[in-house]
mmCIF file of C-alpha atoms in Angstrom:
data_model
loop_
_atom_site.group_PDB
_atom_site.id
_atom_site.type_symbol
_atom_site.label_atom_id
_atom_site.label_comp_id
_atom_site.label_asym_id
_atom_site.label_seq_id
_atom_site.Cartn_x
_atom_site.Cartn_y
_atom_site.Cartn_z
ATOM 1 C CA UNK M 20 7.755 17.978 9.695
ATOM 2 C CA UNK M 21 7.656 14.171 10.976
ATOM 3 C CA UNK M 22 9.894 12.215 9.704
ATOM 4 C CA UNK M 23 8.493 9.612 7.729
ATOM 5 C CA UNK M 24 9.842 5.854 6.722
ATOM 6 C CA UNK M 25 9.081 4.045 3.213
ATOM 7 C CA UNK M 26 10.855 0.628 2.571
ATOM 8 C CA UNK M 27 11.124 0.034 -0.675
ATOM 9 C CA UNK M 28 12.063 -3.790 -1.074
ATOM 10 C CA UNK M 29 13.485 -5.633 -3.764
ATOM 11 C CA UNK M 30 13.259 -9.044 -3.229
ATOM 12 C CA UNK M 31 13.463 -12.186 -5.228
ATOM 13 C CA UNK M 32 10.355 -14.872 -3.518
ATOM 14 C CA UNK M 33 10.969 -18.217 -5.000
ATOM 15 C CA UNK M 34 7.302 -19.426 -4.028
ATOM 16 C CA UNK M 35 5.014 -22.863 -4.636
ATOM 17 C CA UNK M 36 2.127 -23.219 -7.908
ATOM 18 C CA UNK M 37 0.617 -26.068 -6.278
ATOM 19 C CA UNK M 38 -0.621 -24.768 -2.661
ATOM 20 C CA UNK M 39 -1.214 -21.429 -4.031
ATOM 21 C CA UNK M 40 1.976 -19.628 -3.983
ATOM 22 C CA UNK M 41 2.022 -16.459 -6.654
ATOM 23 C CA UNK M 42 5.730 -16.416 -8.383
ATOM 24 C CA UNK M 43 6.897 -12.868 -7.903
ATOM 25 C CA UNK M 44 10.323 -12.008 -10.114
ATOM 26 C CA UNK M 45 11.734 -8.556 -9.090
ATOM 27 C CA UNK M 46 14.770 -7.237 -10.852
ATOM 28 C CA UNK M 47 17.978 -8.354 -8.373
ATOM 29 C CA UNK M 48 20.579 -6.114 -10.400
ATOM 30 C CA UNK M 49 21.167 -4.431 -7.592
ATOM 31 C CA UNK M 50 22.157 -7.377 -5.005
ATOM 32 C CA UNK M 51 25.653 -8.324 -5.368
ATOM 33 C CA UNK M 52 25.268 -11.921 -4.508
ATOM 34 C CA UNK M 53 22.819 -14.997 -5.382
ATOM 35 C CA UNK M 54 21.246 -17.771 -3.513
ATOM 36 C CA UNK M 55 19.940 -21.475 -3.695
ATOM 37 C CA UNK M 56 18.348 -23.214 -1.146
ATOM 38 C CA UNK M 57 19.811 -26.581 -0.685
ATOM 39 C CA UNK M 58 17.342 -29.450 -0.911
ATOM 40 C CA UNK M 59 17.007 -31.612 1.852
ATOM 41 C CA UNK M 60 15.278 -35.388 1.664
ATOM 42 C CA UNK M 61 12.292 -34.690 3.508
ATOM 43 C CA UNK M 62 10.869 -31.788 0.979
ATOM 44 C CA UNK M 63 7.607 -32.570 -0.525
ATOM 45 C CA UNK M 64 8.061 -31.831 -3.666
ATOM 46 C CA UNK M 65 11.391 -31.615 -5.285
ATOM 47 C CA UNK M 66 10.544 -29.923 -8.237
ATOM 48 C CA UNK M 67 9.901 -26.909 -5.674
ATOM 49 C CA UNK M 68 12.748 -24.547 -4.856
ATOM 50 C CA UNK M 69 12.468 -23.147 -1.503
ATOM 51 C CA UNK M 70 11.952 -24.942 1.698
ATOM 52 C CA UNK M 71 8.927 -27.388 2.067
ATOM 53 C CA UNK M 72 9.295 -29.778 4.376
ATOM 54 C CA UNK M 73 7.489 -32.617 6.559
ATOM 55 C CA UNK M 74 8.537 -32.745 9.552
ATOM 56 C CA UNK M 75 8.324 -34.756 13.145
ATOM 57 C CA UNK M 76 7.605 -33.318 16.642
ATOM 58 C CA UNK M 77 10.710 -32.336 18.870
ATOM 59 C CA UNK M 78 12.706 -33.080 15.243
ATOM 60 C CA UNK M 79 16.123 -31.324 15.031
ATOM 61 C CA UNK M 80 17.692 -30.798 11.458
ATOM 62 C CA UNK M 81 19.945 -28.333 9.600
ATOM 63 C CA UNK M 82 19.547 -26.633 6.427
ATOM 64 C CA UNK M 83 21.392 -24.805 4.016
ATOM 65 C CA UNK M 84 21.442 -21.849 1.285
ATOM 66 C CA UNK M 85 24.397 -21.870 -0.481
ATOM 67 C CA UNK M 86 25.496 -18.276 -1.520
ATOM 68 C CA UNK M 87 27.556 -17.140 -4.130
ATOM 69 C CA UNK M 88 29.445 -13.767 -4.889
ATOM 70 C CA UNK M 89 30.514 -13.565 -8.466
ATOM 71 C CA UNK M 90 31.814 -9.406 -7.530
ATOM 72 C CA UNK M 91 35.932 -8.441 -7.078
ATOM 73 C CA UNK M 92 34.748 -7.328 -3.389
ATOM 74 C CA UNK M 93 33.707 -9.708 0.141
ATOM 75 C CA UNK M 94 29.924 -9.241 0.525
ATOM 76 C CA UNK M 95 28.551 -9.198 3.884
ATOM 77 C CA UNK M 96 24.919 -10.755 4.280
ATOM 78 C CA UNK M 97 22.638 -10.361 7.186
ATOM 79 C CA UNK M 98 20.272 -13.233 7.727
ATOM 80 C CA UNK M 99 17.010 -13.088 9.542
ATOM 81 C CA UNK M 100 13.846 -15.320 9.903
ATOM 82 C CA UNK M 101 9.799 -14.147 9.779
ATOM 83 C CA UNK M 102 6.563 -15.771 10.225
ATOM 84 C CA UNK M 103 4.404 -15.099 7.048
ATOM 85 C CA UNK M 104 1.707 -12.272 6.736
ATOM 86 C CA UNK M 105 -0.875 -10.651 4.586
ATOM 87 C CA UNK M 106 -0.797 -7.177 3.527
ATOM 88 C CA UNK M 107 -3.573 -4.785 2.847
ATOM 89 C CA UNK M 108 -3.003 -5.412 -0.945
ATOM 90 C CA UNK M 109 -4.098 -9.182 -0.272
ATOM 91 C CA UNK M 110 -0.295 -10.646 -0.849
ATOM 92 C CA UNK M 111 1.640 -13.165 1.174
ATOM 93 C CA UNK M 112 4.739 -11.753 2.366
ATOM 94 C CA UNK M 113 7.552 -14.026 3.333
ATOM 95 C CA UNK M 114 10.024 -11.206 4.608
ATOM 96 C CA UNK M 115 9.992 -8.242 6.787
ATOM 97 C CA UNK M 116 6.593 -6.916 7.155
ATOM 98 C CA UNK M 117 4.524 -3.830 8.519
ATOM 99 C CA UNK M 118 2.235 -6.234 9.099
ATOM 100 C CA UNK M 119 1.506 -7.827 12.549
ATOM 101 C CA UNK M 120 1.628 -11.490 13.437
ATOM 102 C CA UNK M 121 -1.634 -12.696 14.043
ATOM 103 C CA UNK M 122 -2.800 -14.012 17.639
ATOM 104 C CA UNK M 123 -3.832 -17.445 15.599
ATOM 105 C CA UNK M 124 -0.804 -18.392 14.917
ATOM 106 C CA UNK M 125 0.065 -21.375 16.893
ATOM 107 C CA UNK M 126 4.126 -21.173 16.663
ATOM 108 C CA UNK M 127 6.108 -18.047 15.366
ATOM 109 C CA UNK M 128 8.909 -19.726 12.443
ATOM 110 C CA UNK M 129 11.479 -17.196 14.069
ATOM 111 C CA UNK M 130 10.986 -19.569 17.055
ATOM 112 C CA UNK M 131 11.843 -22.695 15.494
ATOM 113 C CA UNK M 132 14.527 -21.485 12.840
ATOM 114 C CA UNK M 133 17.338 -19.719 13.480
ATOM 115 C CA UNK M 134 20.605 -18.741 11.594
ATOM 116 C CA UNK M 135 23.685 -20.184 12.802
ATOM 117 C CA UNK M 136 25.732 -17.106 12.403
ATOM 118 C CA UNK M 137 24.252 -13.692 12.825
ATOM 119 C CA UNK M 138 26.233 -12.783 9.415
ATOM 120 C CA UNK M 139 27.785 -14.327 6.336
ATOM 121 C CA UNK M 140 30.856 -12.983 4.796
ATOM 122 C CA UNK M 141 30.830 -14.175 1.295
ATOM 123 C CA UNK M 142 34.366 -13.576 0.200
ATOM 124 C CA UNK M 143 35.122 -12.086 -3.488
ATOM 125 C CA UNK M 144 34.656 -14.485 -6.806
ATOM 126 C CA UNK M 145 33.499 -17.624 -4.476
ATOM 127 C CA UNK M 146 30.954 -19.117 -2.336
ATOM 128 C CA UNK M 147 29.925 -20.215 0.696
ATOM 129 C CA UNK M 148 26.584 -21.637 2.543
ATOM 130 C CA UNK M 149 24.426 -20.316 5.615
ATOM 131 C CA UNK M 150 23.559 -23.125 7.770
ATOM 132 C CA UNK M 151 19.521 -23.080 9.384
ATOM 133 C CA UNK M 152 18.973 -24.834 12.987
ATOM 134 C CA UNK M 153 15.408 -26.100 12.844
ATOM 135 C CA UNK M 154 13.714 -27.460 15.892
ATOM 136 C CA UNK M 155 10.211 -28.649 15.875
ATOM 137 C CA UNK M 156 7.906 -27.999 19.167
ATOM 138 C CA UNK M 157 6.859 -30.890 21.216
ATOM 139 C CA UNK M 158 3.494 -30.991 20.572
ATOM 140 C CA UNK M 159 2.327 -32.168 17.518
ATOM 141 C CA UNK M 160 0.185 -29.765 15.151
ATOM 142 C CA UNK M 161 -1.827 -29.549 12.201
ATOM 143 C CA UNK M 162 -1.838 -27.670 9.045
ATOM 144 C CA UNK M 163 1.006 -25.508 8.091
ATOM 145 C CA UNK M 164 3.897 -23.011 9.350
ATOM 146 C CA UNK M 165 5.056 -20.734 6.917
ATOM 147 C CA UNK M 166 7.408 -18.180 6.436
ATOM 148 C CA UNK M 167 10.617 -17.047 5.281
ATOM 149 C CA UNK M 168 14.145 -16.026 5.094
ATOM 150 C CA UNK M 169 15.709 -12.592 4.317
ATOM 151 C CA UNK M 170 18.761 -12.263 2.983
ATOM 152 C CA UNK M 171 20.286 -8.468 2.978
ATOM 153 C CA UNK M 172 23.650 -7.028 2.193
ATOM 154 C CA UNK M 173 25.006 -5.323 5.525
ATOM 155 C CA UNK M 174 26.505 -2.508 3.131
ATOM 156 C CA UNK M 175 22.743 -1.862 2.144
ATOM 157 C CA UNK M 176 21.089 -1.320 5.321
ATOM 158 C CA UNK M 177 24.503 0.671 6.481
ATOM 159 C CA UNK M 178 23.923 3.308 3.610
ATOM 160 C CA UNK M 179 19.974 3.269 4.242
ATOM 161 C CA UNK M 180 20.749 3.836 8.073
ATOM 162 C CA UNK M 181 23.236 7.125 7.112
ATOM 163 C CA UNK M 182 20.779 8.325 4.393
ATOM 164 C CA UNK M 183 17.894 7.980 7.094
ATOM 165 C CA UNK M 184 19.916 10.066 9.362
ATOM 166 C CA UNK M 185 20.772 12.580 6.828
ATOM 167 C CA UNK M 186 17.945 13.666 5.529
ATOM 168 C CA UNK M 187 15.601 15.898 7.764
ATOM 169 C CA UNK M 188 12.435 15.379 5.670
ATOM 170 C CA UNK M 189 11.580 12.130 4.590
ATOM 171 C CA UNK M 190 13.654 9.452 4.631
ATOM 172 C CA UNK M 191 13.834 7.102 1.897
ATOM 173 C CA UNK M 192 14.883 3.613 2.559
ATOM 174 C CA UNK M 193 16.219 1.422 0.140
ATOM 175 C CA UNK M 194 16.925 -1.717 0.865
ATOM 176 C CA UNK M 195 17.152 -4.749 -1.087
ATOM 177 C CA UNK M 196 17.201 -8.270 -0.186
ATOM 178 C CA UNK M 197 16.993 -12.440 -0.964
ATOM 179 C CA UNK M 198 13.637 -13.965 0.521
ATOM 180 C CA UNK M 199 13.085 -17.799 0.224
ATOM 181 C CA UNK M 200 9.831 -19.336 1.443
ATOM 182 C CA UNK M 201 10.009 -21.747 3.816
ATOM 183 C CA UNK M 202 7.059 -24.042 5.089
ATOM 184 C CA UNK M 203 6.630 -26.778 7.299
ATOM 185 C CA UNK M 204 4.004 -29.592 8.398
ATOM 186 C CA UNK M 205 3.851 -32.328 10.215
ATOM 187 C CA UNK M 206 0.990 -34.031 8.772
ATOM 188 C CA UNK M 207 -1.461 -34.426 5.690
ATOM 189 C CA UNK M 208 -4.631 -34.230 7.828
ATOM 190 C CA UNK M 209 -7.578 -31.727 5.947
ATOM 191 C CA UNK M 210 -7.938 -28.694 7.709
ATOM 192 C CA UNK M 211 -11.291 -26.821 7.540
ATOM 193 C CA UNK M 212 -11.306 -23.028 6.261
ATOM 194 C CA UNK M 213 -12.361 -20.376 8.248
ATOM 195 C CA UNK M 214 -12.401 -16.277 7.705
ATOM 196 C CA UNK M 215 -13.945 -14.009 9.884
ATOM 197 C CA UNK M 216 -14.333 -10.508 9.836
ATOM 198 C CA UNK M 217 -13.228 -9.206 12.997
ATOM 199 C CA UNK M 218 -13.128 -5.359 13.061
ATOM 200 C CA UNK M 219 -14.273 -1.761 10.951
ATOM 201 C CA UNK M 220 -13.182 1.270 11.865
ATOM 202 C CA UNK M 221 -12.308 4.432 9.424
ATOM 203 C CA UNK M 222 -8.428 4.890 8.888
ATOM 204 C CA UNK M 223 -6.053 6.157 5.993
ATOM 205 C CA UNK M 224 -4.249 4.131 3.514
ATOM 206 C CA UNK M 225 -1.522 6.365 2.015
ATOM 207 C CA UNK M 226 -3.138 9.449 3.551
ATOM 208 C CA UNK M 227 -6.173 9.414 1.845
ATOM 209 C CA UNK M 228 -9.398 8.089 3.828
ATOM 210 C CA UNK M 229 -10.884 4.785 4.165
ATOM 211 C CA UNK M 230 -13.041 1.884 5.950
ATOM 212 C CA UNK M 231 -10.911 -0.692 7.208
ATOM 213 C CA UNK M 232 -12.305 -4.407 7.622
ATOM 214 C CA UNK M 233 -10.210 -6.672 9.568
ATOM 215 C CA UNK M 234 -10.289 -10.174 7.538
ATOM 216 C CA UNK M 235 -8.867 -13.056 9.798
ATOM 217 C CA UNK M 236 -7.666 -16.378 8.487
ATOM 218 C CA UNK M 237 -7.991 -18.165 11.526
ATOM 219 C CA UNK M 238 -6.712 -21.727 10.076
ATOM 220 C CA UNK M 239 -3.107 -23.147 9.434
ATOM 221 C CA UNK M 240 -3.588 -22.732 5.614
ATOM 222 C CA UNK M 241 -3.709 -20.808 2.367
ATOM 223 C CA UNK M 242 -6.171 -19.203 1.490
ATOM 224 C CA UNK M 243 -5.820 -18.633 -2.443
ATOM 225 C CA UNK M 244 -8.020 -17.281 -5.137
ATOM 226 C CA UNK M 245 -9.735 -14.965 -2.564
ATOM 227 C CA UNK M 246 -12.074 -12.526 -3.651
ATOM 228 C CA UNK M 247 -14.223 -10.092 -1.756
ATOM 229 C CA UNK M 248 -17.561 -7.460 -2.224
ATOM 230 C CA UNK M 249 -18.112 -4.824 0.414
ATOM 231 C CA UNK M 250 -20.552 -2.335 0.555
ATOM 232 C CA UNK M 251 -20.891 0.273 3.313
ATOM 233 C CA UNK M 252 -24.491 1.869 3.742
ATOM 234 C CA UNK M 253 -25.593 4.223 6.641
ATOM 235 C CA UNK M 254 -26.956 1.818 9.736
ATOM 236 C CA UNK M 255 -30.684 0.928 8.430
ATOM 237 C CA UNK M 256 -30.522 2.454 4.784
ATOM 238 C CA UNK M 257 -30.207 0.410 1.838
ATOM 239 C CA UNK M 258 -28.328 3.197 -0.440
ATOM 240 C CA UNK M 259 -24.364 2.018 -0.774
ATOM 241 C CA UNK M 260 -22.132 5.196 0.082
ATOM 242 C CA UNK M 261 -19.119 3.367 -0.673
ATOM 243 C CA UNK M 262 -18.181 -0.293 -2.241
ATOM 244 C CA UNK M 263 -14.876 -1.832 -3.556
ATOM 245 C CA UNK M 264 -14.347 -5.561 -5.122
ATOM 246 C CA UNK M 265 -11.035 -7.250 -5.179
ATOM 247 C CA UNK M 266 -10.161 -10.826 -6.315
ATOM 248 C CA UNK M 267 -7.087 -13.285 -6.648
ATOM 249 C CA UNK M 268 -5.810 -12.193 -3.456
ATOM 250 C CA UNK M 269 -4.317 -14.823 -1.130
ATOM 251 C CA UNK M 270 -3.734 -15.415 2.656
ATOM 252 C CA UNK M 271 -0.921 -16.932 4.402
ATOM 253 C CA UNK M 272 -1.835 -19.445 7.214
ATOM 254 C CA UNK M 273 -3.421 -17.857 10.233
ATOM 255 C CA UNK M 274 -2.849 -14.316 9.195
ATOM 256 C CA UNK M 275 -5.270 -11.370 9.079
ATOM 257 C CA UNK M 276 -5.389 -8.257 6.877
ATOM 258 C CA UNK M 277 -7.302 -4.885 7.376
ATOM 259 C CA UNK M 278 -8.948 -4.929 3.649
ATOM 260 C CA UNK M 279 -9.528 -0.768 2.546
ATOM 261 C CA UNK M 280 -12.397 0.650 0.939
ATOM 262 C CA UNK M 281 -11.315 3.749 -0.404
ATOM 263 C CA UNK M 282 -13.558 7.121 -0.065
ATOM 264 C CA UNK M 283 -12.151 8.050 -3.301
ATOM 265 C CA UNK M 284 -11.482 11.762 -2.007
ATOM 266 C CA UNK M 285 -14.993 12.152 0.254
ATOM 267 C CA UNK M 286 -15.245 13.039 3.598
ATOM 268 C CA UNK M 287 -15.399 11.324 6.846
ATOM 269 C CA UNK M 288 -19.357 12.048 8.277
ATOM 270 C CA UNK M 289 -19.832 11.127 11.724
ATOM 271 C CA UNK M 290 -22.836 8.665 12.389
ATOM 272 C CA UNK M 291 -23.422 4.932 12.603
ATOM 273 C CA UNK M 292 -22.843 2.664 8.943
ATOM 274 C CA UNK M 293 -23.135 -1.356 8.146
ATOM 275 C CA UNK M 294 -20.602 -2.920 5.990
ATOM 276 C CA UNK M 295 -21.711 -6.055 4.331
ATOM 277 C CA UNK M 296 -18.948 -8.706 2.891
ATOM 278 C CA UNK M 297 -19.083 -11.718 0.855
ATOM 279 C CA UNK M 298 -15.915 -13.344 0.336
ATOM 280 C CA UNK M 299 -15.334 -16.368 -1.532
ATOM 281 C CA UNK M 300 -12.293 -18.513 -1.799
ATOM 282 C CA UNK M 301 -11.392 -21.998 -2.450
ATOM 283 C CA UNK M 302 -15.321 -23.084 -3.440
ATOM 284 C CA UNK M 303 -16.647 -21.784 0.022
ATOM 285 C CA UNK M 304 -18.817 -18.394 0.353
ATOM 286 C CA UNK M 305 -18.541 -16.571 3.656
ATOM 287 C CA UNK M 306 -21.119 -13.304 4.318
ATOM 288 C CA UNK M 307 -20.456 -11.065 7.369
ATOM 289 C CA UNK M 308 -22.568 -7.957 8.465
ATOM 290 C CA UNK M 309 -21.011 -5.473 10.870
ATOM 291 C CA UNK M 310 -22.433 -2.562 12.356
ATOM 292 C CA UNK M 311 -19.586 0.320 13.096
ATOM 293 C CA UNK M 312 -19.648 4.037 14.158
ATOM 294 C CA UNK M 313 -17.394 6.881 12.854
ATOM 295 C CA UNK M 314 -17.124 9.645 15.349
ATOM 296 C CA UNK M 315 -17.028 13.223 14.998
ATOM 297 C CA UNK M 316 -13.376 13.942 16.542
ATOM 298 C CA UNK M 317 -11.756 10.623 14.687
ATOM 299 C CA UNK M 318 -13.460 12.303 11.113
ATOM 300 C CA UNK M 319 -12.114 15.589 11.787
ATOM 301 C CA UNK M 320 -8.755 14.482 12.482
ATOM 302 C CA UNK M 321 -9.045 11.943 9.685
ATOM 303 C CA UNK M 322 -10.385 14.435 6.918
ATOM 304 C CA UNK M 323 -8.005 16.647 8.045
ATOM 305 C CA UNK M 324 -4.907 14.714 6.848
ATOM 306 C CA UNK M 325 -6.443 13.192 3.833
ATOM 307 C CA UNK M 326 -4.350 14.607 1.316
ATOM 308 C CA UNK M 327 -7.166 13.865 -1.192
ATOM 309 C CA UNK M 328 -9.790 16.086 0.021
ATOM 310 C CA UNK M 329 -6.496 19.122 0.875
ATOM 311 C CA UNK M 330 -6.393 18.792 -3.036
ATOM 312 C CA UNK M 331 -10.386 18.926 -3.744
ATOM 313 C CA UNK M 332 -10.216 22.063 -1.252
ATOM 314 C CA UNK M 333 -7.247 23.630 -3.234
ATOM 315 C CA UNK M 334 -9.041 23.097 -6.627
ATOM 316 C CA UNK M 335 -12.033 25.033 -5.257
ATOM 317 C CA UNK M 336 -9.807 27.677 -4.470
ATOM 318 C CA UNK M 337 -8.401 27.907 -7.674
ATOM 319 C CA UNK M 338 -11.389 27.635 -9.213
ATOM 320 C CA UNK M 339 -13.007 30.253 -7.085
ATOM 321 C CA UNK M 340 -9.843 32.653 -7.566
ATOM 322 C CA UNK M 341 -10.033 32.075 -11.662
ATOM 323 C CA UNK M 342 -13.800 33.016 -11.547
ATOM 324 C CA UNK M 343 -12.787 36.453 -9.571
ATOM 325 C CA UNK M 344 -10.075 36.978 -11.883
ATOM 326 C CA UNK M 345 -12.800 36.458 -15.002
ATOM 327 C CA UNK M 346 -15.280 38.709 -13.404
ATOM 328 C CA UNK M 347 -12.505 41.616 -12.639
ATOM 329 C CA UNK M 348 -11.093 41.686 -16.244
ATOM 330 C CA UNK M 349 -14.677 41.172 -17.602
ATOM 331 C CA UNK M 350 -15.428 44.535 -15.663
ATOM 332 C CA UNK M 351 -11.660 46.247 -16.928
ATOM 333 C CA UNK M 352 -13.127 45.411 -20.796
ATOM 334 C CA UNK M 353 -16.787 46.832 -19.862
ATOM 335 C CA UNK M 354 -15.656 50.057 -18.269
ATOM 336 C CA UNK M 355 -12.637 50.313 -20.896
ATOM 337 C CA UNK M 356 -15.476 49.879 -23.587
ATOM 338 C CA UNK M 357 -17.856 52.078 -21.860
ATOM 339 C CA UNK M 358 -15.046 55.053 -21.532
ATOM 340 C CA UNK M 359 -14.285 54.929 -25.581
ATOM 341 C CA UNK M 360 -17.503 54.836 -25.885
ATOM 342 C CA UNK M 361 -18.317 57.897 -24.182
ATOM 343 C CA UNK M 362 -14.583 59.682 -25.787
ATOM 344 C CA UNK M 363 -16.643 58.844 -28.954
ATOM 345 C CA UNK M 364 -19.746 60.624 -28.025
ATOM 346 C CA UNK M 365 -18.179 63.346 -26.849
ATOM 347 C CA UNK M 366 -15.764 63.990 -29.993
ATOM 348 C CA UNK M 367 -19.527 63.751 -31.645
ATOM 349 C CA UNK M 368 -21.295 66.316 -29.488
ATOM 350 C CA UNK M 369 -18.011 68.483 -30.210
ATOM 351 C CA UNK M 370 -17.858 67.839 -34.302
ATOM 352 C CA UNK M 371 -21.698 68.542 -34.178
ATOM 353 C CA UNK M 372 -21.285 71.469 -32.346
ATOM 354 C CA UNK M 373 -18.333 72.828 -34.547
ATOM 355 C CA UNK M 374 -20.813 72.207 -37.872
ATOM 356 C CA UNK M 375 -23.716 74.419 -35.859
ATOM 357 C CA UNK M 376 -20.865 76.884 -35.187
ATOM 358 C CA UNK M 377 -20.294 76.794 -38.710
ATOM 359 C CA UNK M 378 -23.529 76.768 -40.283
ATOM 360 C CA UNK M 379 -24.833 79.977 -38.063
ATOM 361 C CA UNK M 380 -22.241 82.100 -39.361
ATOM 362 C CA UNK M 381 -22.207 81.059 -43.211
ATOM 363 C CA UNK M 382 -25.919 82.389 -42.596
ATOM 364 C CA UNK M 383 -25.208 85.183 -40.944
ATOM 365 C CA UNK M 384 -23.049 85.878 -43.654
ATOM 366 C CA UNK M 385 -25.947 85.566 -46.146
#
């Protein structure tokens, strides 16, 4: 049996109403410190607590989160930086992702901020602050960079690491963390919005079948409030085989997200299918049309590990195995019934027999 890997992350994301940012509160009993991002003069808004800055080409500048440990024990913190992303669920995550940076992007914010230390003891009942080195690119840009900082307790991913190795199934990870948004721009030129719809192809999403379409947020922005409504017909047919709609979904700036539509149990079939899109968001309509093959060796393999369709298979069996059973004690109560039947008969015949018996020889006796 592979072994498999689930993260599941706690995080507090301290995010921005006015841009589009969805507040997310996650219960943090579990982390053993807190954290505040220090303000700096050049945020936007100061009303907003995380990191929003405008910034100047080439511009150097430190920032800080102050941390504080309120346990009787030092608390070890690992810092480390991402560039935003969009899941498959249509969410904006800030941390660490499954999710791939997108070829749009036009500077990763791991390149441009970095942790002083690679570590932050937080000794017991006090506090301390991490310091951020951020360094602008030469070149001037438009739009926005977003991202994050994660904040983890070294003890956490320690235990996660030994409980990995341990177990020779699946290994559970659990590993929970601090992430605090952090954007920057340089300027508050309009940028234009753009989505394309850049692959389909058949895949799983938590074993089960589905049709992935690739949406791609090509522009330094949010996109927020966005909704979509696919359909998937065979190539040249007008009947829908499969649809999903989703809405109040939201993309981070040039990011890209393979949106599922789920085959609710069904099997792959091999052959040639259109999937028609309209996605709205922000006032503008976009509607794409792609044409896409599923092949007979990637449905096999794919129906194969659906765990879905293993289930519909099993019921059948059970079903099929329950209707044997029927018929087999259905035929034990007919021939059961048909024996005392015949015992009954036949204790007849006999008692008739007996009276005969008896009635020829009170005669003879006359």
């Amino acid at each position: 049996m592979l072994k498999q890997k689930r993260k599941l992350i706690s995080a507090l994301i301290i995010f921005m109403s006015i841009i589009g940012f969805t507040a997310k509160q996650v219960e943090a009993s579990e982390l053993k410190f807190s954290v505040e991002p220090v303000i700096p003069e050049n945020q936007k808004d100061n009303g907003h607590t995380y990191f929003d800055l405008n910034m100047k080409p080439e511009q150097k500048q430190a920032l800080k989160v102050h941390m504080r440990n309120d346990t009787d024990k030092e608390v070890v913190v690992i810092p480390s930086i991402h560039t935003a992303t969009t899941n498959i669920n249509g969410v904006v995550e800030y941390g660490e992702s499954n999710s791939k940076v997108d070829d749009t992007v036009q500077y990763k914010l791991e390149d441009l901020v970095k942790p002083a230390v690679k570590e932050v003891k937080i000794p017991a009942k006090s506090a301390t602050d991490l310091e951020l080195n951020v360094e602008m690119p030469e070149a001037e840009f438009s739009g926005i960079l977003a991202g994050g900082i994660t904040l983890a307790e070294k003890d956490a991913e320690t235990e996660a690491t030994n409980e990995q190795d341990q177990e020779k199934g699946l290994a559970i990870e659990n590993k929970y963390a601090y992430v605090v948004a952090i954007v920057l721009n340089e300027s508050d030129q309009k940028v234009d919005s753009e989505l394309k719809l850049t692959n389909v192809e058949p895949g799983q999403v938590n074993a089960r079948n589905a049709i992935s379409a690739t949406i791609q947020n090509t522009q330094p922005k949010y996109m927020n409030q966005l909704a979509v409504d696919t359909k998937i017909t065979k190539k040249g047919e007008k009947e829908v085989l499969y649809s999903s709609k989703k809405d109040s979904m939201q993309m981070a700036p040039n990011t890209s997200f393979a949106y599922p539509v789920s085959l609710e149990g069904k099997k792959l079939e091999p052959g040639k299918y259109t999937l028609t899109m309209d996605a709205t968001s922000m006032k503008q309509t976009w509607h794409f049309n792609k044409d896409f093959e599923i092949k007979a060796d990637i449905a096999k393999k794919l129906n194969k590990t659906d765990v879905s369709i293993e289930k519909a298979n099993n019921l059948w069996i059970y079903i099929v195995f329950g209707l044997l059973l029927l018929l087999i004690l259905l035929l034990l109560i007919l021939l059961f019934t048909k024996k005392k039947k015949e015992k009954q008969q036949a204790e007849l015949r006999k008692k008739a027999h007996k009276n005969r018996k008896k009635k020829e020889k009170n005669k003879h006796k006359v």
